Coordinates of C-alpha atoms in Angstrom, one line a residue:
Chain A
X146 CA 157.4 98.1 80.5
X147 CA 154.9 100.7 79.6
X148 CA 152.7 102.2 76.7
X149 CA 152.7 105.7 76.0
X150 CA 149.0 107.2 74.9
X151 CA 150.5 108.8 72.1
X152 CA 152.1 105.3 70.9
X153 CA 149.1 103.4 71.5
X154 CA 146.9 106.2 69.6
X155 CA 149.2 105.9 66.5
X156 CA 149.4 101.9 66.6
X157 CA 145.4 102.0 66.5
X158 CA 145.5 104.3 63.3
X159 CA 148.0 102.1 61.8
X160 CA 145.6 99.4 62.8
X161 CA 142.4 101.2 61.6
X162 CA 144.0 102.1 58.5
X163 CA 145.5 98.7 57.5
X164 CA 142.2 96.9 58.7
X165 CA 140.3 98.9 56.3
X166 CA 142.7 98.2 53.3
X167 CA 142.3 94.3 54.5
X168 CA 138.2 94.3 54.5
X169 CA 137.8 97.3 51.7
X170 CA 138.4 94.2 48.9
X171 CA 135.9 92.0 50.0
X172 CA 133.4 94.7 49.2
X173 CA 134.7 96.1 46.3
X174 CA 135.3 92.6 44.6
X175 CA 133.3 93.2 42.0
X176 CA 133.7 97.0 41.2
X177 CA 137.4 97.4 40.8
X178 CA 138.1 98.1 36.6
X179 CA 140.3 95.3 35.1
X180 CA 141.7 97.5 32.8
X181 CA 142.0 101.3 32.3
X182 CA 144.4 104.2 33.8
X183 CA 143.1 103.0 37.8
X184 CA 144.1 99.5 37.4
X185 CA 147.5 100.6 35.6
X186 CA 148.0 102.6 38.8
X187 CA 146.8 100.1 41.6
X188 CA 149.3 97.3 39.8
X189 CA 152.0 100.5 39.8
X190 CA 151.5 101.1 43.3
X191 CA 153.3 98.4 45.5
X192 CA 157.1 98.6 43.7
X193 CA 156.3 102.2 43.6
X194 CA 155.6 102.2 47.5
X195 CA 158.6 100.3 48.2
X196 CA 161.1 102.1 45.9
X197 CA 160.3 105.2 47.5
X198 CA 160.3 103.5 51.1
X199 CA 163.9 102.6 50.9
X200 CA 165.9 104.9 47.9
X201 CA 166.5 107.5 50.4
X202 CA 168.3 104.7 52.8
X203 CA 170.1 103.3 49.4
X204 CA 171.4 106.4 47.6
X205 CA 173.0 108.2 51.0
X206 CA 176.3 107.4 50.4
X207 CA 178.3 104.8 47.7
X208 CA 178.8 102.1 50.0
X209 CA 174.9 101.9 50.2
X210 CA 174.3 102.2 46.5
X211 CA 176.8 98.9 46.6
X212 CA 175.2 97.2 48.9
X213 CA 171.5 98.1 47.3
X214 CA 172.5 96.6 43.7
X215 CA 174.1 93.4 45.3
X216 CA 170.6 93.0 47.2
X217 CA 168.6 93.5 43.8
X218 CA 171.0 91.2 41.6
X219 CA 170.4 88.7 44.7
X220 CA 166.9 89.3 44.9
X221 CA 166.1 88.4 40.9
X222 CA 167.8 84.9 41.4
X223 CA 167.6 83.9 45.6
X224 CA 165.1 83.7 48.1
X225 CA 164.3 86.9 49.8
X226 CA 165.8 86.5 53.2
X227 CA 169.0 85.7 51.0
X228 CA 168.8 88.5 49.2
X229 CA 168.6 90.7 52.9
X230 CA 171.3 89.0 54.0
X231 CA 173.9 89.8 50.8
X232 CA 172.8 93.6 51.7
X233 CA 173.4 92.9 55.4
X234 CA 176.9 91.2 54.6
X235 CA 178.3 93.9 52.3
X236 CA 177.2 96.9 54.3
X237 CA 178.8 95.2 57.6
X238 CA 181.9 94.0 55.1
X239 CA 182.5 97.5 53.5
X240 CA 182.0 99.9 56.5
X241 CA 184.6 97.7 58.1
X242 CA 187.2 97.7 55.0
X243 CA 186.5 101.9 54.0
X244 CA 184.8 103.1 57.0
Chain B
X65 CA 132.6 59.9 56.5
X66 CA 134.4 62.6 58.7
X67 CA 131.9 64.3 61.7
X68 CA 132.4 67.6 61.9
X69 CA 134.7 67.7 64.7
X70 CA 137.3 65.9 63.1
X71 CA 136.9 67.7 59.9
X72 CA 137.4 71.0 61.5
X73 CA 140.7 69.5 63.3
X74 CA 142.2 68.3 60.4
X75 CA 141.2 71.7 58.6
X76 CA 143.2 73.5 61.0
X77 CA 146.1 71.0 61.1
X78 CA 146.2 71.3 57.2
X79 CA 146.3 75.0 57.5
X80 CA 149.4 74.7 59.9
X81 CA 151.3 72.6 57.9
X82 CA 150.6 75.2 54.7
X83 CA 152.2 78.5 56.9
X84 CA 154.7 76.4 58.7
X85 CA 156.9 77.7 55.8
X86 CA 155.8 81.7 56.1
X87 CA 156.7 81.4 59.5
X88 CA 159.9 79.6 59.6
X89 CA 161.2 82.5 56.7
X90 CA 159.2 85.2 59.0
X91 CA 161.5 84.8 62.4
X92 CA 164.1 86.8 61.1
X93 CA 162.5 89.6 60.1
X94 CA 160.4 89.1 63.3
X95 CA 163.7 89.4 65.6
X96 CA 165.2 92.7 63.0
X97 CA 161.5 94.4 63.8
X98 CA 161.5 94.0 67.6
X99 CA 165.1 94.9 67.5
X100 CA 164.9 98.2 65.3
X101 CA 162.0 98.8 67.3
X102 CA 163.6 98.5 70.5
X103 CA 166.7 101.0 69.5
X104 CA 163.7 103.6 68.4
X105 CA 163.0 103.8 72.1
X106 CA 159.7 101.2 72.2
X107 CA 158.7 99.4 75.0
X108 CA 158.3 94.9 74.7
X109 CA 154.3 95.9 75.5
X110 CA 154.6 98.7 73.0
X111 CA 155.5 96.3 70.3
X112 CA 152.8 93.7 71.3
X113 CA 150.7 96.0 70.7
X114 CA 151.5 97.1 67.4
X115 CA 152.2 93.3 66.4
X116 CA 148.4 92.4 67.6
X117 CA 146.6 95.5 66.4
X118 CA 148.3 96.5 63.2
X119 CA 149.6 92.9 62.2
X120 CA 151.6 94.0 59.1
X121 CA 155.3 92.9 58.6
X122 CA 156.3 96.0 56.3
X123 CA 154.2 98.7 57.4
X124 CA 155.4 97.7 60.8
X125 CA 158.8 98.0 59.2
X126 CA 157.6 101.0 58.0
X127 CA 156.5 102.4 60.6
X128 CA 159.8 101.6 62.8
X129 CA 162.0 103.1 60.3
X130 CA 159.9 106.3 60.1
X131 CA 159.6 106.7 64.0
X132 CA 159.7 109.4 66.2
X133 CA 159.2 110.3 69.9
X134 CA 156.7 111.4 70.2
X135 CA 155.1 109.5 67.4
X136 CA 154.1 110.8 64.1
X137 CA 150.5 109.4 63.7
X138 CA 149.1 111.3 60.2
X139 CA 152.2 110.2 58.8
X140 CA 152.3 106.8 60.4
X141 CA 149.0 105.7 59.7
X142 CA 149.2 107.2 56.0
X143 CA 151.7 105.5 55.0
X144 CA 150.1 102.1 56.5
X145 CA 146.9 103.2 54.4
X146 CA 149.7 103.3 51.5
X147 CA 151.9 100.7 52.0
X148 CA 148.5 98.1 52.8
X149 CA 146.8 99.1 49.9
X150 CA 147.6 96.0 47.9
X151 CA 145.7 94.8 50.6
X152 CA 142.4 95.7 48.4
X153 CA 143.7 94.2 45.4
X154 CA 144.4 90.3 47.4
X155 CA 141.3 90.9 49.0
X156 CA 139.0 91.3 45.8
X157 CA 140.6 88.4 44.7
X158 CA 139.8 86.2 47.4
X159 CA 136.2 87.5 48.6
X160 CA 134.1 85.1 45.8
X161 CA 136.8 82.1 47.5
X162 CA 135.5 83.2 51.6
X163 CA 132.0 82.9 50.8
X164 CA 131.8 80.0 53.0
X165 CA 132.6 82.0 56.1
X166 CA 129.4 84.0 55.9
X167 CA 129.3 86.6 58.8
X168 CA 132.6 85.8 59.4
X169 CA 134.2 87.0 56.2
X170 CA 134.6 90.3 57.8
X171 CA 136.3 89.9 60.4
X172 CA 138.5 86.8 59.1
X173 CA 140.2 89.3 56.5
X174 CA 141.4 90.7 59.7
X175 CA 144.0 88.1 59.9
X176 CA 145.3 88.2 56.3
X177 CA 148.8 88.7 55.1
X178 CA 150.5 88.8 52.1
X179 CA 152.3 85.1 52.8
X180 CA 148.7 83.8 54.5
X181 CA 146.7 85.4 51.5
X182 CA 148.7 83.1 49.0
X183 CA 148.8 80.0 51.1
X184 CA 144.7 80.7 50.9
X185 CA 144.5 81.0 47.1
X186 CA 146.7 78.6 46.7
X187 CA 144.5 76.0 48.9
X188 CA 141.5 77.4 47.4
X189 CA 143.1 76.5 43.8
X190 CA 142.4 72.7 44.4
X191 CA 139.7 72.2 47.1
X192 CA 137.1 74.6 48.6
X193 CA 138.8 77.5 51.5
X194 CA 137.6 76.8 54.8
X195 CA 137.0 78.7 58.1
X196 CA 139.2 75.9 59.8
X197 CA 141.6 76.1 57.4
X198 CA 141.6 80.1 57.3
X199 CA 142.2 80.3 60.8
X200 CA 144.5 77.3 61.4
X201 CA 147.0 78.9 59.1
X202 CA 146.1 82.5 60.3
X203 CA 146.4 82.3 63.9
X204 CA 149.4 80.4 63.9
X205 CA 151.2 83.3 62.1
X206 CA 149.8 85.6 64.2
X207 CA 150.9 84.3 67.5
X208 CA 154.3 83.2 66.6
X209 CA 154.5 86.8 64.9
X210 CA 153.7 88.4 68.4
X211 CA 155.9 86.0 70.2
X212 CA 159.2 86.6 68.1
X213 CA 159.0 90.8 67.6
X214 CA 158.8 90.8 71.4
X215 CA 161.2 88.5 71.4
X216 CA 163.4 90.7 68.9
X217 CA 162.6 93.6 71.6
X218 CA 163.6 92.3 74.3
X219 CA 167.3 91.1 73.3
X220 CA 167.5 93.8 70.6
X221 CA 168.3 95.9 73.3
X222 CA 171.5 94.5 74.1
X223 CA 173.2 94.9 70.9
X224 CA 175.1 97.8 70.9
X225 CA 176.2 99.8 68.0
X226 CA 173.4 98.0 65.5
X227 CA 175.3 100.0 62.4
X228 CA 178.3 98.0 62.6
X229 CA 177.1 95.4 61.9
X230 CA 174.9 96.3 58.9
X231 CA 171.4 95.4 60.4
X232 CA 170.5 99.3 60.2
X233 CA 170.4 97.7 56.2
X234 CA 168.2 95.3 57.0
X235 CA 164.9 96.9 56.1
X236 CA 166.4 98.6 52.8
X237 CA 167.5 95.9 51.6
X238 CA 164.1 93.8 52.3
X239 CA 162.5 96.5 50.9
X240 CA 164.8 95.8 47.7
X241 CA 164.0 92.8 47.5
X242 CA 160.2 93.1 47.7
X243 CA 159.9 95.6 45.4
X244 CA 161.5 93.6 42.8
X245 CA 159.0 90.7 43.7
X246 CA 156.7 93.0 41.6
X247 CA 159.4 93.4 38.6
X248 CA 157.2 92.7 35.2
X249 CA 160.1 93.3 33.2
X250 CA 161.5 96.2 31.8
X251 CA 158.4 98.5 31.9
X252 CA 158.9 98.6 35.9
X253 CA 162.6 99.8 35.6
X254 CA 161.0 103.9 35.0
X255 CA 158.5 103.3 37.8
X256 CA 160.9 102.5 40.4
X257 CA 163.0 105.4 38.8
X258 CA 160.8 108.2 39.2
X259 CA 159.4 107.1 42.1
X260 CA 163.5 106.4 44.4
X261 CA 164.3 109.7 42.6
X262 CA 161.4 111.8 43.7
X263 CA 161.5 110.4 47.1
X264 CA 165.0 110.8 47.9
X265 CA 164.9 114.4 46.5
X266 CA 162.1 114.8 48.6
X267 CA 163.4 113.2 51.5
X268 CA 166.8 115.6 51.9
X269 CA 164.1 119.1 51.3
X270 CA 161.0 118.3 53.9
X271 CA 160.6 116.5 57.4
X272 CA 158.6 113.2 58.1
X273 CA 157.4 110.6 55.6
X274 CA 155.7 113.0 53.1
X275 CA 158.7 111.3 51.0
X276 CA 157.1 108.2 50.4
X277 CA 153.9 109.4 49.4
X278 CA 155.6 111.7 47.2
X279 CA 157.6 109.0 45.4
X280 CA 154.8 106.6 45.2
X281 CA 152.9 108.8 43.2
X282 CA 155.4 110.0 40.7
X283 CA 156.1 106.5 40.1
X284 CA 152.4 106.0 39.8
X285 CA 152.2 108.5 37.5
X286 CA 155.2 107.6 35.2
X287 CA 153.2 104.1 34.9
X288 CA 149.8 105.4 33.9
X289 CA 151.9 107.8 31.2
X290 CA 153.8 105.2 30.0
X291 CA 150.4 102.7 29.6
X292 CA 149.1 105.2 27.6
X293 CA 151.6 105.3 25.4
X294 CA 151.9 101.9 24.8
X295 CA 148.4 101.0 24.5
X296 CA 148.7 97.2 25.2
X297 CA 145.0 96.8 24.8
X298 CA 145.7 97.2 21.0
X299 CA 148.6 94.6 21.0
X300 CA 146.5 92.1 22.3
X301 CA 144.1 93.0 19.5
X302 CA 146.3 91.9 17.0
X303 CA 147.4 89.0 18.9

């Protein structure tokens, strides 16, 4: 039951960092373009984030790949936590048939 | 006529009852986040503290799936900076709407989250956001947030063999699913594209999380060339 420095330096960089991200609107309110090449790329930035966040995780072997289009096709129509647990399922259900 | 008090109470209690949804669909991800984070070698306190002081379902997810011992902390807290920065966008949003908090706008926006931050518009849609309201909803997330990641943490540790049961999928697959949230139709298809392919590619050639950022801007990039290309200021024009 302990903290390591080096953890607890990292978790209060995280913190800094997402704090900043949290207050950072609140100032800038008024001075963020509604249109142009900056606010194509802040509305590109969160699926862009998350794509690259988990394509490495989808596209390591086929059974992944699978599993990673039954989540999306789950995710356009279901809830999200739905849509986690149709990967969850299929992973768990084809490791066990192929693996 | 209300007095104050009783305003305040039923403020907070009105808040509550507008989160109890968020949290309810939270507790699983809660328990996959303290479990993960537990088979990456952190402590129950060590997950407290990254509940309390970063506060941020998928950059804690995130950060988890990227860890290390010890822990990477330019690439950790880069990619919170990245993953958070839509943070900006819902807070411009809501900054004319938390006037009424005065001084305590600031450190209010501590507590906001993607599911608290629309709860709040959506509140703020038919009657005035208040402070009572703000924090009722805010504070309830964050503690039961705390309590069920340490939770997760502490009985994570007694599943053995996590992969066979899929759960290592767990965060790909909500990762999936979120990114899809912000699906606007076919002109996100390239985005995601460029952006899995680079990072992948990426991902097998150098160490750490320089993947992501990697990804995230060649996605970026594919959707500021593509704009360009279709110049939808025109078509609105003619419209």
């Amino acid at each position: 039951m302990t903290v390591s420095p080096n953890t607890l330096l990292a978790i209060v960089m995280m913190g800094f960092a997402t704090y900043l991200t949290r207050v950072a609107g609140l100032y800038l309110a008024d001075r963020l373009p509604r249109s142009g090449a900056v606010r194509v790329a802040l509305d590109a930035l969160p699926p862009a984030v998350l794509t690259a966040v988990m394509a490495p995780a989808v596209l390591t072997g086929p059974i992944e790949m699978v599993a990673g289009l039954l989540t999306a096709l789950a995710a356009l129509r279901l809830p999200l936590i739905v849509a986690v647990a149709v990967g969850i399922a299929s992973v768990a259900a084809m490791r066990f048939a192929f693996g | 006529m209300n007095t104050p008090t009783a305003n305040t109470l039923s403020e907070v209690r009105a808040g509550v009852a507008a989160i109890l949804p968020a949290v309810i669909a939270m507790i699983p991800f809660a328990l996959i986040l303290g479990q993960q984070a537990a088979s990456k070698g952190l402590t129950p306190l060590e997950v407290l503290a990254m509940s309390s002081i970063v506060f941020a379902g998928s950059a804690q997810m995130l950060a988890i799936s990227l860890w290390t011992e010890p822990a990477p902390i330019a690439a950790l807290t880069l990619s919170a900076l990245l993953v958070n920065l839509r943070h900006v966008l819902m807070g411009a949003s809501i900054a004319s709407k938390m006037a009424p908090f005065d001084r305590w706008r600031a450190p209010a926006a501590f507590l906001m989250t993607d599911e608290h931050w629309a709860v709040a518009e959506r509140r703020a849609l038919g009657r005035p956001l208040t402070l009572a309201f703000w924090l009722g909803s805010s504070v309830f997330l964050f503690l039961a947030w705390q309590a069920v990641t340490v939770l997760g943490a502490v009985f994570g540790s007694f599943i053995r063999d996590p992969e066979r049961y899929g759960f290592d999928f767990a965060f790909p697959a909500m990762f999936i699913a979120l990114a899809l949230g912000f699906w606007k139709g076919w002109r996100t298809a390239p985005v995601m594209a460029a952006s899995g392919l680079v990072a992948t590619a990426v991902h097998a050639t150098a160490p750490g999380a320089w993947y992501i950022i990697a990804g995230a801007l060649a996605g970026i990039a594919v959707a500021v060339a593509l704009d360009t290309g279709a110049k939808p200021d025109v078509g609105k024009v003619r419209a």
